[in-house]
mmCIF file of C-alpha atoms in Angstrom:
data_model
loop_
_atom_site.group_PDB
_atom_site.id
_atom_site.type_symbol
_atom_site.label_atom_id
_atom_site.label_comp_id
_atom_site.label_asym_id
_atom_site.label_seq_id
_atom_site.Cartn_x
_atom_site.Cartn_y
_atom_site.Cartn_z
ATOM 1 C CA UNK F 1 -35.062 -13.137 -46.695
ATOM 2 C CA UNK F 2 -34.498 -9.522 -47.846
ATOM 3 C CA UNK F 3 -36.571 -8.319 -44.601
ATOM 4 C CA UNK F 4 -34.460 -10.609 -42.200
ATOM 5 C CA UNK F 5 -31.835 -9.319 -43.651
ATOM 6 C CA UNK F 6 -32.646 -5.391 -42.511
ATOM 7 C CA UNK F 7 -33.621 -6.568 -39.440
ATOM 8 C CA UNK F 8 -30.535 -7.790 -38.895
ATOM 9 C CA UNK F 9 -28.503 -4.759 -40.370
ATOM 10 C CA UNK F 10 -31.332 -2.615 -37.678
ATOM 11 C CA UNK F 11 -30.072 -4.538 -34.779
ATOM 12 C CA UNK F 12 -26.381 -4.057 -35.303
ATOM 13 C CA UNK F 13 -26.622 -0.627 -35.938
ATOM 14 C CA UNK F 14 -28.750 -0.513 -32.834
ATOM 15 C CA UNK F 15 -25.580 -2.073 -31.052
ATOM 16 C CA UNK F 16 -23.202 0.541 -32.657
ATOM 17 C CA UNK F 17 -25.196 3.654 -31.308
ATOM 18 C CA UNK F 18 -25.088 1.591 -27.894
ATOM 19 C CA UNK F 19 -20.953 1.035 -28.120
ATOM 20 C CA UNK F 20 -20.523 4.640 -29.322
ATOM 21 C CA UNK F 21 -22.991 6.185 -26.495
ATOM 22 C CA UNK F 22 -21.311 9.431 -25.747
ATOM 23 C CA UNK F 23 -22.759 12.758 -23.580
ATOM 24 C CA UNK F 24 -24.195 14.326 -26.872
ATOM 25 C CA UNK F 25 -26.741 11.593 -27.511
ATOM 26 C CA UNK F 26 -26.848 9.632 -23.847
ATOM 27 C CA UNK F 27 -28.173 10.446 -20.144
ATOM 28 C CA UNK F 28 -25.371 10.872 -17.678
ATOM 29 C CA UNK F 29 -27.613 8.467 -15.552
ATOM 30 C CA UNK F 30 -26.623 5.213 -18.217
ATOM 31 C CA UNK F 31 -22.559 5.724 -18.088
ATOM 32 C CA UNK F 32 -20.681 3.773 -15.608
ATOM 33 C CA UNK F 33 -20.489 5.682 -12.611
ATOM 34 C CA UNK F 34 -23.976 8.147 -13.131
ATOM 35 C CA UNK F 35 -22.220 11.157 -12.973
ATOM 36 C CA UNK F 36 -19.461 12.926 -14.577
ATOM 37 C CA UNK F 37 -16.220 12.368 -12.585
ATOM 38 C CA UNK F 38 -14.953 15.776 -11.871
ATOM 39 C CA UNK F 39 -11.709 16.973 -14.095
ATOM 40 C CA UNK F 40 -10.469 19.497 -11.511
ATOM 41 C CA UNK F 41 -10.989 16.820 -8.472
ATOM 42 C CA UNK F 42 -9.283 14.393 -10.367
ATOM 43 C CA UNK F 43 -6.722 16.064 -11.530
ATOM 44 C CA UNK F 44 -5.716 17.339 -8.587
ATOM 45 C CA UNK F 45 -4.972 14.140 -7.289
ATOM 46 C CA UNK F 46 -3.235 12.743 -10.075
ATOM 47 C CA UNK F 47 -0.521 15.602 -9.803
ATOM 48 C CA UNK F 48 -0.629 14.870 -5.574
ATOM 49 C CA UNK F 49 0.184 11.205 -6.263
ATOM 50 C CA UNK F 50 2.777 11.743 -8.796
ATOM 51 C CA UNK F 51 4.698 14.082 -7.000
ATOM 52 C CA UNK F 52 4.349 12.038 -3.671
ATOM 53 C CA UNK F 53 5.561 8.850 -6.297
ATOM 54 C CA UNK F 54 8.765 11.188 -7.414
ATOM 55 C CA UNK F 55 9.492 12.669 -3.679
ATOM 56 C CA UNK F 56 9.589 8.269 -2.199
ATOM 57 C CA UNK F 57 11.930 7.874 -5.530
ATOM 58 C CA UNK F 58 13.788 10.716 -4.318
ATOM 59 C CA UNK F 59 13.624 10.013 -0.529
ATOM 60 C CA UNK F 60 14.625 6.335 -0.865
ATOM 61 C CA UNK F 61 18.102 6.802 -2.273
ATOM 62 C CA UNK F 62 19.043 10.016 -0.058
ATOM 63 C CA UNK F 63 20.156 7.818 2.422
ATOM 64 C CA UNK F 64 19.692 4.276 1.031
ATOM 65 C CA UNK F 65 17.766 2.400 3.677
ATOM 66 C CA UNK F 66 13.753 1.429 3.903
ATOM 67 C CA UNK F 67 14.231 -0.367 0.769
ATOM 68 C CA UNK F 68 11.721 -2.598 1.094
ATOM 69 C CA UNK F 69 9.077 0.581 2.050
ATOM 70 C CA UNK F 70 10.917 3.048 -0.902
ATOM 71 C CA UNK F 71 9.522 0.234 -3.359
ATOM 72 C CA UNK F 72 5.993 -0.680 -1.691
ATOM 73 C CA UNK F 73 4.793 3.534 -1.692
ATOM 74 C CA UNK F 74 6.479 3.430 -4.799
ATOM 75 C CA UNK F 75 4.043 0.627 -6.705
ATOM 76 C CA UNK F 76 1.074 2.145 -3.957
ATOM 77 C CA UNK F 77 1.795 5.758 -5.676
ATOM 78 C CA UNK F 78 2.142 4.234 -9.528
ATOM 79 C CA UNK F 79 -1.441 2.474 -8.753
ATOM 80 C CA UNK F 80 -3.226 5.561 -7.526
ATOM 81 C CA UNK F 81 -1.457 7.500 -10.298
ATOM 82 C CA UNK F 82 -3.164 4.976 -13.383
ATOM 83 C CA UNK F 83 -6.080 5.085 -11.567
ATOM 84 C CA UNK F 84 -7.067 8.539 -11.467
ATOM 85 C CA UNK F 85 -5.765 8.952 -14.920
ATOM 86 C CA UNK F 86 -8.825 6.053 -15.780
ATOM 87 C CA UNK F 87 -11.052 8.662 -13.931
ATOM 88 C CA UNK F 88 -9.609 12.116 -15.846
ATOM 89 C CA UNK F 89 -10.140 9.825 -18.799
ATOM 90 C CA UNK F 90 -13.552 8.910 -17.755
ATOM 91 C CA UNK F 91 -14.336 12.620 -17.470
ATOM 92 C CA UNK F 92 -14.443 13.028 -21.375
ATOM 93 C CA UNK F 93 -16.456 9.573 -22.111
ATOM 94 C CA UNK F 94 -17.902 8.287 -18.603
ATOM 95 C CA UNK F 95 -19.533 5.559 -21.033
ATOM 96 C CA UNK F 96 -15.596 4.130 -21.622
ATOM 97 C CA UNK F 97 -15.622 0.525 -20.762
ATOM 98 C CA UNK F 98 -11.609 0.402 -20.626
ATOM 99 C CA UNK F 99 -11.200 4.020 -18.327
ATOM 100 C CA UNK F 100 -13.558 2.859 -16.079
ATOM 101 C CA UNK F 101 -11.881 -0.862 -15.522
ATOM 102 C CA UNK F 102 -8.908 0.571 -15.128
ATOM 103 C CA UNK F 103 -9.611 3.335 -12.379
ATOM 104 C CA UNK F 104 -11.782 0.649 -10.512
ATOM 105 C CA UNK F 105 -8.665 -2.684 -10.386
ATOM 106 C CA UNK F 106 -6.127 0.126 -9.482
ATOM 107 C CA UNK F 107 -7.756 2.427 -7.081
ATOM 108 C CA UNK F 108 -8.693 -0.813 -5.256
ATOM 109 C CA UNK F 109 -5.406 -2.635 -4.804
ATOM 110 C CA UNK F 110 -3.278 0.577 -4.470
ATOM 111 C CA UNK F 111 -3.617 0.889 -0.479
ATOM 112 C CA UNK F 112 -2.548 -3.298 -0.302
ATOM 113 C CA UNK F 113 0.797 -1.949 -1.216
ATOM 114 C CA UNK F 114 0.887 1.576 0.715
ATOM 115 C CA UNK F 115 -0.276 -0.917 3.927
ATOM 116 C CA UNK F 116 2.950 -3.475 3.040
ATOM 117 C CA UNK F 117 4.981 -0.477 3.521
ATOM 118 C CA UNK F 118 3.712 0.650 6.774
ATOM 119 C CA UNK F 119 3.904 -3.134 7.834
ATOM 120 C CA UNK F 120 7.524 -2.997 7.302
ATOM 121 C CA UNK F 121 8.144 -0.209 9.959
ATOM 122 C CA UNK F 122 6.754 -1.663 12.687
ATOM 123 C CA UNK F 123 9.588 -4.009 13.493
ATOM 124 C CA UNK F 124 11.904 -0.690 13.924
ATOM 125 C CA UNK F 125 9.767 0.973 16.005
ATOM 126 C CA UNK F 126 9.832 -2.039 18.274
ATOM 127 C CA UNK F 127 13.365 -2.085 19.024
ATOM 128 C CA UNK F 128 13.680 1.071 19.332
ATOM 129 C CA UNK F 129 11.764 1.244 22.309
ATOM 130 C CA UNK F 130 12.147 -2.623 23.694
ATOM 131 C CA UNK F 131 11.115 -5.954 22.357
ATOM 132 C CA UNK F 132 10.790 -7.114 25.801
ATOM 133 C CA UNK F 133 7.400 -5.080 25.749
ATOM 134 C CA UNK F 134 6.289 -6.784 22.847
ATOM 135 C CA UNK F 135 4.110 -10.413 22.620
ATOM 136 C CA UNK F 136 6.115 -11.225 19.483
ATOM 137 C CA UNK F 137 9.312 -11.024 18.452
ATOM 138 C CA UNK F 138 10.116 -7.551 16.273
ATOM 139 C CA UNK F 139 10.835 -9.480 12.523
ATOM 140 C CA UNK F 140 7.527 -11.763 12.949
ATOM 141 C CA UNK F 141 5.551 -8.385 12.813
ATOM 142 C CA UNK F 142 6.784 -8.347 8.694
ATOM 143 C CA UNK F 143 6.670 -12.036 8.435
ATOM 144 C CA UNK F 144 3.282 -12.082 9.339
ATOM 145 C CA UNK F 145 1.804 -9.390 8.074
ATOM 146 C CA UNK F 146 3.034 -8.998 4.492
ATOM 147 C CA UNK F 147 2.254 -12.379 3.576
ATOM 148 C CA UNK F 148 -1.219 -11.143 4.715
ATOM 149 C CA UNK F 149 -1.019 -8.428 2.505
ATOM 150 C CA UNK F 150 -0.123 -10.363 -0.345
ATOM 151 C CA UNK F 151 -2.939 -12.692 -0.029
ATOM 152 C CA UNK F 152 -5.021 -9.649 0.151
ATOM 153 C CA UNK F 153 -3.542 -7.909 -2.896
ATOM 154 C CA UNK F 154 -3.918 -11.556 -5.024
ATOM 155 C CA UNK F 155 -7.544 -11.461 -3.746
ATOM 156 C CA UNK F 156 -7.966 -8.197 -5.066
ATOM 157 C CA UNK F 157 -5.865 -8.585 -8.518
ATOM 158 C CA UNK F 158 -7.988 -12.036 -9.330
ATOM 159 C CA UNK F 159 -11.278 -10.796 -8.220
ATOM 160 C CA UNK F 160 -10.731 -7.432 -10.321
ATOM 161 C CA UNK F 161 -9.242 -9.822 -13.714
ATOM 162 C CA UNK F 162 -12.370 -11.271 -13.498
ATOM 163 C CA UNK F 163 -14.895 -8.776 -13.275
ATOM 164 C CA UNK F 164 -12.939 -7.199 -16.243
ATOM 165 C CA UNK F 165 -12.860 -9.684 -18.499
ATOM 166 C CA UNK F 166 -16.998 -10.669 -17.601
ATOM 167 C CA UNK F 167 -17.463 -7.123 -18.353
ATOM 168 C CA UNK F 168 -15.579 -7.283 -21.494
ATOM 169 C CA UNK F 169 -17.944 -10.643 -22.398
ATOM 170 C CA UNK F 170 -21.128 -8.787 -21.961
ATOM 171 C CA UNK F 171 -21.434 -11.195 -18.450
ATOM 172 C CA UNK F 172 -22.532 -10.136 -14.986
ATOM 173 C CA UNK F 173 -19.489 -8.845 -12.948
ATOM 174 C CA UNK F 174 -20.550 -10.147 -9.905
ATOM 175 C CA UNK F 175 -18.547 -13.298 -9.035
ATOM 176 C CA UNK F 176 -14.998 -10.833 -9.731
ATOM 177 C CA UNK F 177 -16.301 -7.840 -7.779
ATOM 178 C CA UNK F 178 -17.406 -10.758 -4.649
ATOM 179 C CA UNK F 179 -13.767 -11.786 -4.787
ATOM 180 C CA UNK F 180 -12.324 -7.948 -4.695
ATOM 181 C CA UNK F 181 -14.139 -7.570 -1.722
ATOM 182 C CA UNK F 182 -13.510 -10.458 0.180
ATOM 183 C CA UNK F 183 -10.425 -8.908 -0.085
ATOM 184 C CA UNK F 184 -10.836 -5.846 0.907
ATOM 185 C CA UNK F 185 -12.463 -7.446 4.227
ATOM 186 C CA UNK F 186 -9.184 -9.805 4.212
ATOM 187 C CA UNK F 187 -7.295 -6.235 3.996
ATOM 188 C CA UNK F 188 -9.128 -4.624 6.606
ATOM 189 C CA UNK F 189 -9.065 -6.770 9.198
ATOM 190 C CA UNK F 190 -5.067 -7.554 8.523
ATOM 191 C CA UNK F 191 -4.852 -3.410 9.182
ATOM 192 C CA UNK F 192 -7.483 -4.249 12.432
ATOM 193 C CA UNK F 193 -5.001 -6.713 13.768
ATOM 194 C CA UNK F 194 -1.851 -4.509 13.071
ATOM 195 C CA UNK F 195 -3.447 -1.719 15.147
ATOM 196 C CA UNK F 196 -4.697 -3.640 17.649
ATOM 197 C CA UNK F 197 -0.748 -4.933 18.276
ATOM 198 C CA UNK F 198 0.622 -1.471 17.827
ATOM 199 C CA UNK F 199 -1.908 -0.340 20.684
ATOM 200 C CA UNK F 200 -0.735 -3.034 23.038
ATOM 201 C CA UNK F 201 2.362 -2.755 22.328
ATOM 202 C CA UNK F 202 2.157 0.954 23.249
ATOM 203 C CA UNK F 203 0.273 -0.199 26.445
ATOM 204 C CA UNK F 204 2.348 -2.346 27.893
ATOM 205 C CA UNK F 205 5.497 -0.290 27.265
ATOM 206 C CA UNK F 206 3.618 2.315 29.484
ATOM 207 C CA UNK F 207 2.794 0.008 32.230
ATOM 208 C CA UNK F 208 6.390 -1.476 32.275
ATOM 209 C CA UNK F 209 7.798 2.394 32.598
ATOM 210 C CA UNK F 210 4.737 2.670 34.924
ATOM 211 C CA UNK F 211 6.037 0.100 36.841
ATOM 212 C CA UNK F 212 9.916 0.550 36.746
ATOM 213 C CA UNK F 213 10.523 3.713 35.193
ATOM 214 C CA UNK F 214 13.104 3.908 32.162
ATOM 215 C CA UNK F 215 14.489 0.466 33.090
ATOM 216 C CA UNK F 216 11.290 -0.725 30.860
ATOM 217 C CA UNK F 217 13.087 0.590 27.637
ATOM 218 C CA UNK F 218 16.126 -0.079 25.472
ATOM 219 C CA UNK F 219 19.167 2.035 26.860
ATOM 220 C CA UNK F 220 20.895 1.512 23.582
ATOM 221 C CA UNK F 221 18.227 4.051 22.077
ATOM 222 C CA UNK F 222 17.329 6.551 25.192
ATOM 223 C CA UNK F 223 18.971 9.427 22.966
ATOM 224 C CA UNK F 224 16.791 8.846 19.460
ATOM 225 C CA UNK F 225 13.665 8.101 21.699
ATOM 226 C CA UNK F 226 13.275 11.190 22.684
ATOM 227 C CA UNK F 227 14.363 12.837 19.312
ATOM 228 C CA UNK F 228 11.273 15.062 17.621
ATOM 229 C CA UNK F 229 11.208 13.333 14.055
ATOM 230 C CA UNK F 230 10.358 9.729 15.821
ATOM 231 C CA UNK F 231 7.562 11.313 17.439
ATOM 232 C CA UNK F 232 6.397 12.975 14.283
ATOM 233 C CA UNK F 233 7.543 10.048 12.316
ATOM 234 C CA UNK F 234 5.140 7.637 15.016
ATOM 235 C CA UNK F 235 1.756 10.247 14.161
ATOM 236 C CA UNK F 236 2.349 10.375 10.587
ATOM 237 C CA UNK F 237 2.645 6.668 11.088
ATOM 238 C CA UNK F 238 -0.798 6.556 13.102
ATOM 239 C CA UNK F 239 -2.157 9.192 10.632
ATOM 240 C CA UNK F 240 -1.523 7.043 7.857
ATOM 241 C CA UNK F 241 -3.183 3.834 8.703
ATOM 242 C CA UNK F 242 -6.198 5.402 10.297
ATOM 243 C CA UNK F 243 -6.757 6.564 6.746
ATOM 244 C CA UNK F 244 -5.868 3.760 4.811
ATOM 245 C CA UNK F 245 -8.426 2.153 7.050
ATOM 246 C CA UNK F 246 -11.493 4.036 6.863
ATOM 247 C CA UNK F 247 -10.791 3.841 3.167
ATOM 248 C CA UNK F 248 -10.640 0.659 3.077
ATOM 249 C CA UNK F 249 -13.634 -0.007 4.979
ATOM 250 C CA UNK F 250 -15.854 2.670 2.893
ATOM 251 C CA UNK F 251 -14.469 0.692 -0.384
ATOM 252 C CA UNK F 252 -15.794 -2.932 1.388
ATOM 253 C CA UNK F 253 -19.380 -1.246 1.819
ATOM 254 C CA UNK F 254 -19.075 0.485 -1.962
ATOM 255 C CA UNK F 255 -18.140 -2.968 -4.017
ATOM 256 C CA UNK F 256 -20.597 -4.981 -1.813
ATOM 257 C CA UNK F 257 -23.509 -2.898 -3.004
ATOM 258 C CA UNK F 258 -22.240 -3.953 -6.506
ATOM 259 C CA UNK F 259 -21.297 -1.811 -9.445
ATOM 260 C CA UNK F 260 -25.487 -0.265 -9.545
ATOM 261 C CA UNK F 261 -25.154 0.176 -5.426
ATOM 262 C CA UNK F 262 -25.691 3.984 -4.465
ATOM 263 C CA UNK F 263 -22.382 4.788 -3.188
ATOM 264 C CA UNK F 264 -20.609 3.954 -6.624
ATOM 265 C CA UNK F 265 -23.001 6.525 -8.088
ATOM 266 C CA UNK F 266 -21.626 9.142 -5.149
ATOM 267 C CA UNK F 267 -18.751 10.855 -6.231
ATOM 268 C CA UNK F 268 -18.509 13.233 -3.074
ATOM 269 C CA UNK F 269 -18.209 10.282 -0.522
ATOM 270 C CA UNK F 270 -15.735 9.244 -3.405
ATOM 271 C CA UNK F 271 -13.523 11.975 -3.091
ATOM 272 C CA UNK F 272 -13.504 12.548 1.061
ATOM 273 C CA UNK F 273 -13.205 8.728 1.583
ATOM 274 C CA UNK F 274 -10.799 7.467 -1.252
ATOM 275 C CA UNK F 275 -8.882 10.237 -2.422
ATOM 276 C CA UNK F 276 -8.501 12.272 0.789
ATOM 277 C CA UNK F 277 -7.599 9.719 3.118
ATOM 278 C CA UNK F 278 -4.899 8.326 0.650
ATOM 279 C CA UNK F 279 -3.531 11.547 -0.264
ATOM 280 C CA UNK F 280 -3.339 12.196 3.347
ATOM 281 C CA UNK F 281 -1.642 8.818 3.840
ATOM 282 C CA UNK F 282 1.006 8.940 1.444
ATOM 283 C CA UNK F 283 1.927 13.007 1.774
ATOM 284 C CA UNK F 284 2.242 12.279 5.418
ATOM 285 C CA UNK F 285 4.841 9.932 4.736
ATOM 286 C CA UNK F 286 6.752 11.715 2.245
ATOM 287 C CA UNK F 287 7.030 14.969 5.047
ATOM 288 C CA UNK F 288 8.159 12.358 7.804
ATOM 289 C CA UNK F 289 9.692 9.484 5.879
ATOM 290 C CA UNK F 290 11.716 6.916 7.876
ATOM 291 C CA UNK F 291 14.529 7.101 6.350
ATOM 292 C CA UNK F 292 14.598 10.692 7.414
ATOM 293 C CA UNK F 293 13.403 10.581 10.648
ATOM 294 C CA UNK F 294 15.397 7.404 11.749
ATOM 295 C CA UNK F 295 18.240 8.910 9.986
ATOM 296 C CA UNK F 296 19.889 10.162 13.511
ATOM 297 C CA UNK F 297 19.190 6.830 14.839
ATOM 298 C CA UNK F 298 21.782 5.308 12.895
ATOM 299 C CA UNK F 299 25.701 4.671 12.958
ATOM 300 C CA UNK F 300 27.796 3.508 11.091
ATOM 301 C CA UNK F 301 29.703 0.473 11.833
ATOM 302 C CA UNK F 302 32.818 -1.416 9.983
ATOM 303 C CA UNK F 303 31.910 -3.987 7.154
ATOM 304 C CA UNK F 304 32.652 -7.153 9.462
ATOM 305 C CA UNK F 305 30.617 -6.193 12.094
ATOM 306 C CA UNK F 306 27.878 -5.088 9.771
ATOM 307 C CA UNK F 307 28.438 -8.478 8.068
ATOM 308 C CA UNK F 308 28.472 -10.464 11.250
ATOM 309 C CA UNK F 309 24.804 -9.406 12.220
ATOM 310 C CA UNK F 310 22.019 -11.581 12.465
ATOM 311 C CA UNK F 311 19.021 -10.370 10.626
ATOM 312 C CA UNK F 312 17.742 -7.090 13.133
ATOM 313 C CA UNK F 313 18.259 -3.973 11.366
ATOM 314 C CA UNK F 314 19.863 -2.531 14.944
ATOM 315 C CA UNK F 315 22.920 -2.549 16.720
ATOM 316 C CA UNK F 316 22.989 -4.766 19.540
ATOM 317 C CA UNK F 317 23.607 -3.238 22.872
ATOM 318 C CA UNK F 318 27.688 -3.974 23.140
ATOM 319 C CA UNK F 319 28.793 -6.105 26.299
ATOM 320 C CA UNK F 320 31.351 -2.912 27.121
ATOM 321 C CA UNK F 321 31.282 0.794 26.444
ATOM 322 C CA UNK F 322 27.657 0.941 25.233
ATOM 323 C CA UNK F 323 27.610 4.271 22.706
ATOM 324 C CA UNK F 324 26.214 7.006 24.454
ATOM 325 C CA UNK F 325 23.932 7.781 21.731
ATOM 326 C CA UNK F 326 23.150 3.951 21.547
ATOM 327 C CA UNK F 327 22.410 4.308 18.255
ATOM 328 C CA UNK F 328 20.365 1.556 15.755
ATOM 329 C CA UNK F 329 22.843 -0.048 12.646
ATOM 330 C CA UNK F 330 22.688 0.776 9.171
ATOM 331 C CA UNK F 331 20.289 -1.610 7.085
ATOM 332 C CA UNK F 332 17.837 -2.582 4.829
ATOM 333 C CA UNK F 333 14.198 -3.296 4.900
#
């Protein structure tokens, strides 16, 4: 009995060296990621993120409209931020269990938000130049896509619970990390089908003016379409999504190798293809914010007429004495 009991007592304390593996006594090659995720890297974009989280704080109250986008780069920016604290974390124990969940659940369903937020522009955009040149009317572009983006984001969130807690259990992540990606696919082609409208939308608003010149637009807006922040504003816009989509797609082909694949164990293609191209999607943002750039688009209009409109976030064109500037109404998204 005495020698089952130190065989036992050998085993646990086998366990214990195992739970408290740190750099002194284990490999780099048997943490979570195989390689030391780099302070400096890191670091650098958890300052990026939280100053792009306090300039949207800032930028969605000076003036108060894009509501509904001020809050969704908001949660996006909060996301990235806890994740790359996991990582700076992960830097001084890579073998952390609780570091590495949490850079891995919110690194991955950060962008869902940052994409609801560029979802909610579209509709804007649309008017502006004529929703006579689009297939579908300017508020279904939100209606359907965000919806879309929440299924995504659950997806993600439930897929990412689960590997957790298997991970927690000793138990195979697999079946969570399968759902995060389905996800991710869900994601991607949700951003695939949002460019693909934006591009023929921009198509057949050329082949209208093609056809019949300036006739093919909105009057109402002539003035603010040809203003310099919407053009900016439209290729930070295109800038944007282009990145949250190659990220997206790089993360898709990451998880699906599973947490041993080689690209998890890559941290360069990490840093260019996750942390670039979100950086780069969010700072864009911040320097040509819609708020900002629509801000000349806007005018301002007495309480019962503002109160008497029916759900589009632009003035109507008036039956007499159109404004020269034709100008879009004050209003929340």
């Amino acid at each position: 009995m005495d020698v089952l009991n130190l065989m036992i007592r050998d085993e646990e304390k086998i366990d214990e060296q195992q739970i408290i593996c740190t750099l002194d006594i284990c490999s780099i090659q048997d943490s979570y990621y195989h390689y030391r995720p780099s302070l400096a890297a890191n670091g650098t974009f958890l300052a990026l993120f939280l100053l792009s989280l306090l300039a949207f704080l800032v930028q969605g109250t000076f003036p108060k409209r894009f509501i509904g986008f001020t809050i969704a780069m908001v949660c996006g920016c909060i996301l990235e931020a806890l994740g790359y604290i996991g990582r700076i974390m992960s830097y001084h124990n890579p073998f952390g269990e609780d570091a590495f969940l949490l850079q891995i659940c919110c690194l991955t369903i950060a962008p869902a938000f940052l994409a609801a937020g560029i979802y909610l522009t579209l509709s804007r955009i649309v008017v502006t130049f004529g929703p006579e040149n689009s297939r579908i009317k300017p508020l279904s572009y939100p209606r359907f896509f965000i919806p879309c983006d929440i299924l995504s984001l659950i997806l993600q969130a439930l897929g990412g619970g689960m590997a957790s807690a298997a991970s927690h259990s000793n138990k195979d992540p697999a079946n969570g990390n399968h759902i995060m990606v389905a996800g991710l696919a869900f994601q991607v082609f949700t951003i695939l089908v949002f460019m693909l409208l934006c591009a023929d939308f921009a198509v057949r608003t050329v082949m209208r003016m093609n056809r019949t010149g300036e006739t093919a637009l909105d009057p109402t807006h002539a003035t603010f379409r040809r203003s310099m922040k919407l053009r900016l504003f439209l290729v930070a816009l295109t800038l944007s999504t282009i990145c949250i989509f190659i990220r997206s797609v790089f993360r898709i082909v990451e998880l699906g190798e599973g947490w041993e694949g080689s690209l998890i164990k890559n941290q360069t293609l990490f840093i260019v293809l996750e942390g670039v191209m979100v950086v780069i999607a969010v700072l864009v943002l911040n320097a040509f914010h819609p708020g900002l750039c629509f801000r000349e688009g806007y005018v301002k209009k007495p309480k019962t007429e503002r109160r008497s409109g029916r759900g589009l976030f632009w003035q109507r064109k008036p039956k007499e004495d159109v404004n020269e500037k034709g100008s879009p109404v004050q209003g929340d998204m």
